[in-house]
Amino acid sequence: MQKCTIILGLSLLLIACDLGFPRMTVNYDNLPQGEIKEYITKRFPNEPEKEALSKLIYAHLDGDNRVDSIKKAVSQMGMTCEAGKEICEYSGYIRTKLTGHSSGSGRAKRIYHIVISPKKGIDSLALEYQIVEDAEN
């Protein structure tokens, strides 16, 4: 009898503690596949860093900084390089939902937009990061 009371008490304590802490669910499905996605998901919830992304690209170039080499490298990493455009882009977002808190919807989108101009080189890499409330279901 005393064992049951202790087990029941511990169970209620765990349930009460569990309800008191916010939880975040994260959905990475809206990020294009590739090494850039892997980098973003490893850094999450921190923002990606331009210097770290530049190093990832340099590692793929093996010292060959020609336009075609840059296009090939960033394409393999998940960026889109369209014919006729002077830039390559990576656009996507992470959806998050926070439960167990008291204010707001708790849903957000973390939007990533990464651009590089292969003609201008790695130094042209630009990264935009934005957090907005997610109104979609």
CSV table of C-alpha atoms in Angstrom, one decimal:
chain,number,residue,atom,x,y,z
A,1,MET,CA,0.0,0.0,0.0
A,2,GLN,CA,2.8,2.4,0.9
A,3,LYS,CA,4.6,1.5,-2.3
A,4,CYS,CA,1.5,2.4,-4.4
A,5,THR,CA,1.2,5.7,-2.6
A,6,ILE,CA,4.9,6.5,-3.3
A,7,ILE,CA,4.6,5.5,-7.0
A,8,LEU,CA,1.4,7.5,-7.4
A,9,GLY,CA,2.9,10.5,-5.7
A,10,LEU,CA,6.0,10.4,-7.9
A,11,SER,CA,3.9,9.9,-11.0
A,12,LEU,CA,1.8,13.0,-10.2
A,13,LEU,CA,4.9,15.0,-9.5
A,14,LEU,CA,6.4,14.1,-12.8
A,15,ILE,CA,3.2,14.9,-14.7
A,16,ALA,CA,2.9,18.3,-12.9
A,17,CYS,CA,6.6,19.1,-13.6
A,18,ASP,CA,6.1,18.1,-17.3
A,19,LEU,CA,3.1,20.4,-17.7
A,20,GLY,CA,5.0,23.4,-16.2
A,21,PHE,CA,7.9,23.5,-18.8
A,22,PRO,CA,7.5,24.8,-22.3
A,23,ARG,CA,8.3,22.4,-25.1
A,24,MET,CA,9.4,23.3,-28.7
A,25,THR,CA,8.6,21.1,-31.7
A,26,VAL,CA,10.7,21.9,-34.8
A,27,ASN,CA,9.9,21.1,-38.4
A,28,TYR,CA,12.8,21.2,-40.9
A,29,ASP,CA,10.8,19.9,-43.9
A,30,ASN,CA,10.8,23.3,-45.6
A,31,LEU,CA,14.5,23.6,-46.0
A,32,PRO,CA,16.0,22.4,-49.3
A,33,GLN,CA,18.2,19.3,-48.9
A,34,GLY,CA,21.9,19.5,-48.8
A,35,GLU,CA,24.9,20.5,-46.7
A,36,ILE,CA,23.5,24.0,-46.0
A,37,LYS,CA,20.4,22.4,-44.5
A,38,GLU,CA,22.6,20.2,-42.3
A,39,TYR,CA,24.6,23.2,-41.2
A,40,ILE,CA,21.4,25.2,-40.3
A,41,THR,CA,19.9,22.3,-38.4
A,42,LYS,CA,23.0,21.7,-36.4
A,43,ARG,CA,23.2,25.4,-35.5
A,44,PHE,CA,19.5,25.7,-34.6
A,45,PRO,CA,18.3,27.7,-32.6
A,46,ASN,CA,21.3,29.9,-33.2
A,47,GLU,CA,21.6,31.9,-36.4
A,48,PRO,CA,23.9,30.7,-39.2
A,49,GLU,CA,27.2,32.5,-39.5
A,50,LYS,CA,28.4,33.9,-42.8
A,51,GLU,CA,32.1,33.0,-42.0
A,52,ALA,CA,31.2,29.4,-41.3
A,53,LEU,CA,29.2,29.1,-44.5
A,54,SER,CA,32.1,30.6,-46.5
A,55,LYS,CA,34.4,28.0,-45.0
A,56,LEU,CA,32.0,25.3,-46.1
A,57,ILE,CA,32.0,26.6,-49.6
A,58,TYR,CA,35.8,27.0,-49.7
A,59,ALA,CA,36.2,23.4,-48.6
A,60,HIS,CA,34.4,22.3,-51.8
A,61,LEU,CA,36.5,24.5,-54.1
A,62,ASP,CA,39.9,22.9,-53.5
A,63,GLY,CA,41.5,26.3,-54.4
A,64,ASP,CA,39.6,26.6,-57.7
A,65,ASN,CA,37.7,29.9,-57.3
A,66,ARG,CA,36.4,30.1,-60.9
A,67,VAL,CA,32.8,31.0,-61.5
A,68,ASP,CA,31.9,27.5,-62.7
A,69,SER,CA,33.6,25.9,-59.7
A,70,ILE,CA,31.7,28.1,-57.3
A,71,LYS,CA,28.4,27.4,-59.0
A,72,LYS,CA,29.0,23.7,-58.9
A,73,ALA,CA,30.1,23.7,-55.2
A,74,VAL,CA,27.1,25.7,-54.0
A,75,SER,CA,24.7,23.7,-56.2
A,76,GLN,CA,26.0,20.5,-54.6
A,77,MET,CA,25.4,22.1,-51.1
A,78,GLY,CA,21.7,22.8,-51.8
A,79,MET,CA,21.6,26.3,-53.5
A,80,THR,CA,19.8,26.9,-56.8
A,81,CYS,CA,21.8,28.5,-59.7
A,82,GLU,CA,19.4,29.3,-62.5
A,83,ALA,CA,20.7,29.9,-66.1
A,84,GLY,CA,20.6,33.6,-66.9
A,85,LYS,CA,20.8,34.8,-63.3
A,86,GLU,CA,24.1,36.0,-61.8
A,87,ILE,CA,23.2,34.7,-58.4
A,88,CYS,CA,22.7,31.4,-56.7
A,89,GLU,CA,20.1,31.2,-53.9
A,90,TYR,CA,19.0,29.1,-51.0
A,91,SER,CA,15.6,29.9,-49.5
A,92,GLY,CA,13.7,28.0,-46.9
A,93,TYR,CA,12.3,28.1,-43.4
A,94,ILE,CA,12.0,26.2,-40.2
A,95,ARG,CA,8.6,26.0,-38.4
A,96,THR,CA,8.6,25.9,-34.6
A,97,LYS,CA,5.7,25.5,-32.1
A,98,LEU,CA,6.1,26.2,-28.5
A,99,THR,CA,3.6,24.6,-26.1
A,100,GLY,CA,3.2,25.0,-22.3
A,101,HIS,CA,3.6,28.8,-22.3
A,102,SER,CA,1.0,31.5,-21.7
A,103,SER,CA,1.3,34.2,-24.4
A,104,GLY,CA,1.0,34.4,-28.2
A,105,SER,CA,0.3,31.5,-30.6
A,106,GLY,CA,3.7,29.9,-29.9
A,107,ARG,CA,4.2,29.3,-33.6
A,108,ALA,CA,7.0,30.9,-35.6
A,109,LYS,CA,8.8,30.6,-38.9
A,110,ARG,CA,12.6,31.1,-39.1
A,111,ILE,CA,13.2,32.2,-42.7
A,112,TYR,CA,16.6,31.8,-44.3
A,113,HIS,CA,17.7,33.4,-47.6
A,114,ILE,CA,21.3,32.9,-48.7
A,115,VAL,CA,22.6,34.5,-51.9
A,116,ILE,CA,26.0,34.4,-53.6
A,117,SER,CA,27.2,35.8,-56.9
A,118,PRO,CA,29.7,33.4,-58.3
A,119,LYS,CA,31.2,36.1,-60.6
A,120,LYS,CA,32.0,38.2,-57.5
A,121,GLY,CA,33.3,35.3,-55.5
A,122,ILE,CA,32.8,34.0,-52.0
A,123,ASP,CA,33.0,37.4,-50.5
A,124,SER,CA,29.6,38.2,-52.1
A,125,LEU,CA,27.9,35.6,-49.9
A,126,ALA,CA,24.9,37.3,-48.1
A,127,LEU,CA,22.7,35.8,-45.5
A,128,GLU,CA,19.3,37.0,-44.4
A,129,TYR,CA,17.6,35.5,-41.4
A,130,GLN,CA,14.2,36.5,-40.1
A,131,ILE,CA,11.7,35.2,-37.4
A,132,VAL,CA,8.0,35.8,-38.0
A,133,GLU,CA,4.9,34.6,-36.4
A,134,ASP,CA,3.5,31.5,-38.2
A,135,ALA,CA,-0.2,32.1,-38.9
A,136,GLU,CA,-0.6,28.9,-40.9
A,137,ASN,CA,-1.8,25.6,-39.4
